Short mmCIF file of C-alpha atoms in Angstrom, two decimals:
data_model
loop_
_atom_site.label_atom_id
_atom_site.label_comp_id
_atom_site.label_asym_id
_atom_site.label_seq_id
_atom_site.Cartn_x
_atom_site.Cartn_y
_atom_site.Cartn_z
CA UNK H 160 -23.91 -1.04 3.04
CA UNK H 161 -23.47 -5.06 2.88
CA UNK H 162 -19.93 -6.40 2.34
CA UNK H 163 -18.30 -9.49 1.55
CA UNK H 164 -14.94 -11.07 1.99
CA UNK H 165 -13.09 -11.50 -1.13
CA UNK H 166 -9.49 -12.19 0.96
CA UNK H 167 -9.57 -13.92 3.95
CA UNK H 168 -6.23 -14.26 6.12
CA UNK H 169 -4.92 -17.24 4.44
CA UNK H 170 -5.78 -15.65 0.71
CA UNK H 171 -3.67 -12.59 2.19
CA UNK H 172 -0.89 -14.45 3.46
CA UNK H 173 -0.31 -16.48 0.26
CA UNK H 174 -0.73 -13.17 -2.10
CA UNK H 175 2.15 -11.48 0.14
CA UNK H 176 4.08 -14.55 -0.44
CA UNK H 177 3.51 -14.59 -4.33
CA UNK H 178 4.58 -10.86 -3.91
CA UNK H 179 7.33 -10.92 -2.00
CA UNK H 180 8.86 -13.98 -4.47
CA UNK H 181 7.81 -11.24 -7.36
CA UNK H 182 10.36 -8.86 -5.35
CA UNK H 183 13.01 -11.19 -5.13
CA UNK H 184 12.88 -11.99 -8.44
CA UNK H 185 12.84 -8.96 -10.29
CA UNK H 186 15.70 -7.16 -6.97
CA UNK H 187 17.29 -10.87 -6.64
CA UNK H 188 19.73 -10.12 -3.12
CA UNK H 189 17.82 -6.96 -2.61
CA UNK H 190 21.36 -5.07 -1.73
CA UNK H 191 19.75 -1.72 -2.69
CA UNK H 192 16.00 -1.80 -2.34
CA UNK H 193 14.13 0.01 1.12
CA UNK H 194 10.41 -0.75 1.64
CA UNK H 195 8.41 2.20 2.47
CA UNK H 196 5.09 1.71 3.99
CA UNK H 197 2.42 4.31 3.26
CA UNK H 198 1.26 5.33 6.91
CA UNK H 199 -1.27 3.37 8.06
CA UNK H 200 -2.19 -0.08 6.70
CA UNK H 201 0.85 0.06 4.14
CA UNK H 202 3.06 0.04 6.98
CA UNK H 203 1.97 -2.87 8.57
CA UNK H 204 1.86 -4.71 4.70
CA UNK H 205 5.37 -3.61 4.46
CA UNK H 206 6.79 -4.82 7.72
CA UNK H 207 5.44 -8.13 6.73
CA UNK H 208 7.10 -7.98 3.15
CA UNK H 209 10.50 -7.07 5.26
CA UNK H 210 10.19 -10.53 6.93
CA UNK H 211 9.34 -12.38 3.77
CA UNK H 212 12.04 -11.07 2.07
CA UNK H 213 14.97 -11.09 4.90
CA UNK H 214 13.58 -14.86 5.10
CA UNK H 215 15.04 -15.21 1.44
CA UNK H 216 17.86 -12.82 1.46
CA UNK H 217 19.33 -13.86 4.92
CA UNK H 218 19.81 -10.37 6.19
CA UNK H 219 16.85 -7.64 7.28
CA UNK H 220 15.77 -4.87 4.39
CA UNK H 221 15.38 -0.83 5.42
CA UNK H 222 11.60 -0.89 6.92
CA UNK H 223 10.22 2.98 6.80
CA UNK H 224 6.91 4.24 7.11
CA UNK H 225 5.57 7.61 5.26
CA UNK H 226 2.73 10.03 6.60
CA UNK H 227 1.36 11.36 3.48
CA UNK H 228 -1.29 14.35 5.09
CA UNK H 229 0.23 17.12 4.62
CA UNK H 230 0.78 15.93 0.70
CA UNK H 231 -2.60 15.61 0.14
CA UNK H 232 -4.29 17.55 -1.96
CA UNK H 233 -7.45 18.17 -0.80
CA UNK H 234 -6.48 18.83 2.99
CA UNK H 235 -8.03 22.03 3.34
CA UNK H 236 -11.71 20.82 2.29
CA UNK H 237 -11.53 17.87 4.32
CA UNK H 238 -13.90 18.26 7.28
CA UNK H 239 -11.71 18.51 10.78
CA UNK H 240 -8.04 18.50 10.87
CA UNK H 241 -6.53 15.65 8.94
CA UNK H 242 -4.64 13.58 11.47
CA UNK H 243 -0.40 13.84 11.20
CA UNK H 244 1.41 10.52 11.49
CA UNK H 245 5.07 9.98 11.74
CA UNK H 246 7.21 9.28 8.56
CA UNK H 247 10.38 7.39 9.07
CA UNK H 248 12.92 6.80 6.54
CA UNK H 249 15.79 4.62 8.39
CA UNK H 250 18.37 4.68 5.26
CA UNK H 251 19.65 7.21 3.06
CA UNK H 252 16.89 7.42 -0.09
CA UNK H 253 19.05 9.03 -2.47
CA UNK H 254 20.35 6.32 -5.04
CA UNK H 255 18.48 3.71 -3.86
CA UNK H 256 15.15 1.48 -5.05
CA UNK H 257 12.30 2.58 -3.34
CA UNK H 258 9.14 0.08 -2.68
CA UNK H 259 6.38 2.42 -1.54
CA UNK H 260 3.90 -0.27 -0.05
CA UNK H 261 -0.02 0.27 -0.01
CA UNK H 262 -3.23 -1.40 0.87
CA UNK H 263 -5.61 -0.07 -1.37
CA UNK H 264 -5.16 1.62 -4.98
CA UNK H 265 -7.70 3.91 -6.59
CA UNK H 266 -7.42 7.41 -8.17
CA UNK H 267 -3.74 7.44 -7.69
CA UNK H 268 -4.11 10.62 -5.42
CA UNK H 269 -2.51 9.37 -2.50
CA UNK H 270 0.75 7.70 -4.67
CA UNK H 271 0.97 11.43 -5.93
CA UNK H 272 1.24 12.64 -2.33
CA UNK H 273 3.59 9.88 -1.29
CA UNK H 274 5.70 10.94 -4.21
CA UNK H 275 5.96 14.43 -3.38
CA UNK H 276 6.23 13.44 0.41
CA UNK H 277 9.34 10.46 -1.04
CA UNK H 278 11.57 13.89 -2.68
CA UNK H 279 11.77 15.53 0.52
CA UNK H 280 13.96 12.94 1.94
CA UNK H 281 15.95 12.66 -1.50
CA UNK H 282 15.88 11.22 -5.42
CA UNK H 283 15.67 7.90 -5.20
CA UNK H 284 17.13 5.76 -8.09
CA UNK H 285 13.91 3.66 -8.89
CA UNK H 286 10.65 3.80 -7.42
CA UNK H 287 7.67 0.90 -7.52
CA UNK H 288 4.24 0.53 -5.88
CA UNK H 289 3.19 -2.74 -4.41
CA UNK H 290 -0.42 -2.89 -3.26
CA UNK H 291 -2.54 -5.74 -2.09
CA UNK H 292 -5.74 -4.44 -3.85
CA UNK H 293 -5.84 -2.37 -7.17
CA UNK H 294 -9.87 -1.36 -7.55
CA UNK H 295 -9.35 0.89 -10.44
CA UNK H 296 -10.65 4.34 -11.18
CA UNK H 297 -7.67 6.09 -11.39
CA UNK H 298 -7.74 9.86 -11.67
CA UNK H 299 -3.95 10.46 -12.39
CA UNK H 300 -1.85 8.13 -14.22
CA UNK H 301 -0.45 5.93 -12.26
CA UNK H 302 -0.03 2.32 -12.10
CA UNK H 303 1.24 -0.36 -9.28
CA UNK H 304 4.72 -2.67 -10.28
CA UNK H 305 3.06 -5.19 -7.87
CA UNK H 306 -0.45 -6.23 -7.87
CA UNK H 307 -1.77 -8.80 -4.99
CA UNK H 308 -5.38 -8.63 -6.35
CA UNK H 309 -7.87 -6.37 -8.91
CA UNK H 310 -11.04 -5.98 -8.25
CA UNK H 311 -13.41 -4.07 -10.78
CA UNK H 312 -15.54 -1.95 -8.51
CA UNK H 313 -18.02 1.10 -8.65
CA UNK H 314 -17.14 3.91 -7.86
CA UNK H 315 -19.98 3.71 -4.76
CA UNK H 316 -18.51 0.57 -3.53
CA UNK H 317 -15.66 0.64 -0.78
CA UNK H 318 -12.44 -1.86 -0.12
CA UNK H 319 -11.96 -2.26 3.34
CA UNK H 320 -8.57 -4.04 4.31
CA UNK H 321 -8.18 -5.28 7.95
CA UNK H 322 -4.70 -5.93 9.17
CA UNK H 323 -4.21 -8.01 12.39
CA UNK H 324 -1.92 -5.70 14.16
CA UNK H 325 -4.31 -2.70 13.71
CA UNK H 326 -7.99 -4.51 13.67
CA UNK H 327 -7.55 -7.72 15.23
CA UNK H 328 -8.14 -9.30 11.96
CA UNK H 329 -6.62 -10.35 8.46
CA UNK H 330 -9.66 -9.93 6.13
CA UNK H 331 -10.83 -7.76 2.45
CA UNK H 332 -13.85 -6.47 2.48
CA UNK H 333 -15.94 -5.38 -0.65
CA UNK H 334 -19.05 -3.65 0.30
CA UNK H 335 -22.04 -2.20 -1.64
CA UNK H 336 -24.62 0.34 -1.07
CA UNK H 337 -27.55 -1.27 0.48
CA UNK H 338 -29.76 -2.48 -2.58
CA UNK H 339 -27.17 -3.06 -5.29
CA UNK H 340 -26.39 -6.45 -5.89
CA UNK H 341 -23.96 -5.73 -8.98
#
């Protein structure tokens, strides 16, 4: 496969930025909204959201982080064990606006799980989807509140996101089968 950049770290600093202002202006002193990280990469979006927003609300938001696995549903044909994570809900879900946070949208199948995986810790009053990268595809109907970037794809193609606390990098990737130079 060849891949190219199409967000480099400053491109996915200043989308955050543009969403976290998106946030604040829609939940204005944020008094009842948690951010909710989808476990891995939408974790480590979300903690960074936290700090953009506590910047501009003067006072830190609920931070939690959700391991969707055991949600998924196609668990038992996946080759191997799928690996558990830990979910983490620091605040009390019931009543409040939830931000689930995630890198990459595509079918929807993994918001479905988070979903699912949100109701066992309560009914929230609102929930939204953030994601930096919506590629499209969906196979359920679903659809992010927050959008950093949309990228039409093929199917083939992938969307890599590298996050500096897990990769050593801030960086997008779109790559292709070898070959294709749609």
């Amino acid at each position: 496969m060849s891949a190219h950049v199409i967000l480099n770290k400053e491109e996915i600093s200043r989308t955050l930025d543009r969403l976290a202002s998106q946030i604040f202006e829609r939940h204005g002193s944020c008094e009842t909204l948690q951010l909710v990280g989808i476990q891995r990469r939408g974790v480590d979006l979300a903690r960074r959201l936290a700090d953009l927003l506590s910047r501009r609300t003067g006072r830190p938001l609920p931070l939690g982080s959700l391991d969707i696995n055991l949600y998924r549903d196609d668990w038992t044909s996946l080759e191997g064990k799928p690996h558990l994570g830990q979910s983490r809900i620091p605040a009390p879900v019931d009543a409040a606006d939830i931000l689930l946070v995630d890198d990459v949208l595509f079918t929807g199948r993994t918001i479905r799980a988070a979903l699912e995986a949100l109701q066992d810790y309560g009914r929230p009053r609102t929930v939204e989807l953030l994601v930096l990268v919506d590629r499209g595809h969906r196979e359920l109907p679903i659809q992010a509140t927050y959008v950093g970037r949309s990228v039409a794809t093929r199917r083939e193609e992938r969307i890599d996101v590298l996050i500096e606390e897990r990769d050593g990098l801030d960086e997008v990737r779109l790559s292709r089968p070898d070959g294709d130079r749609a």
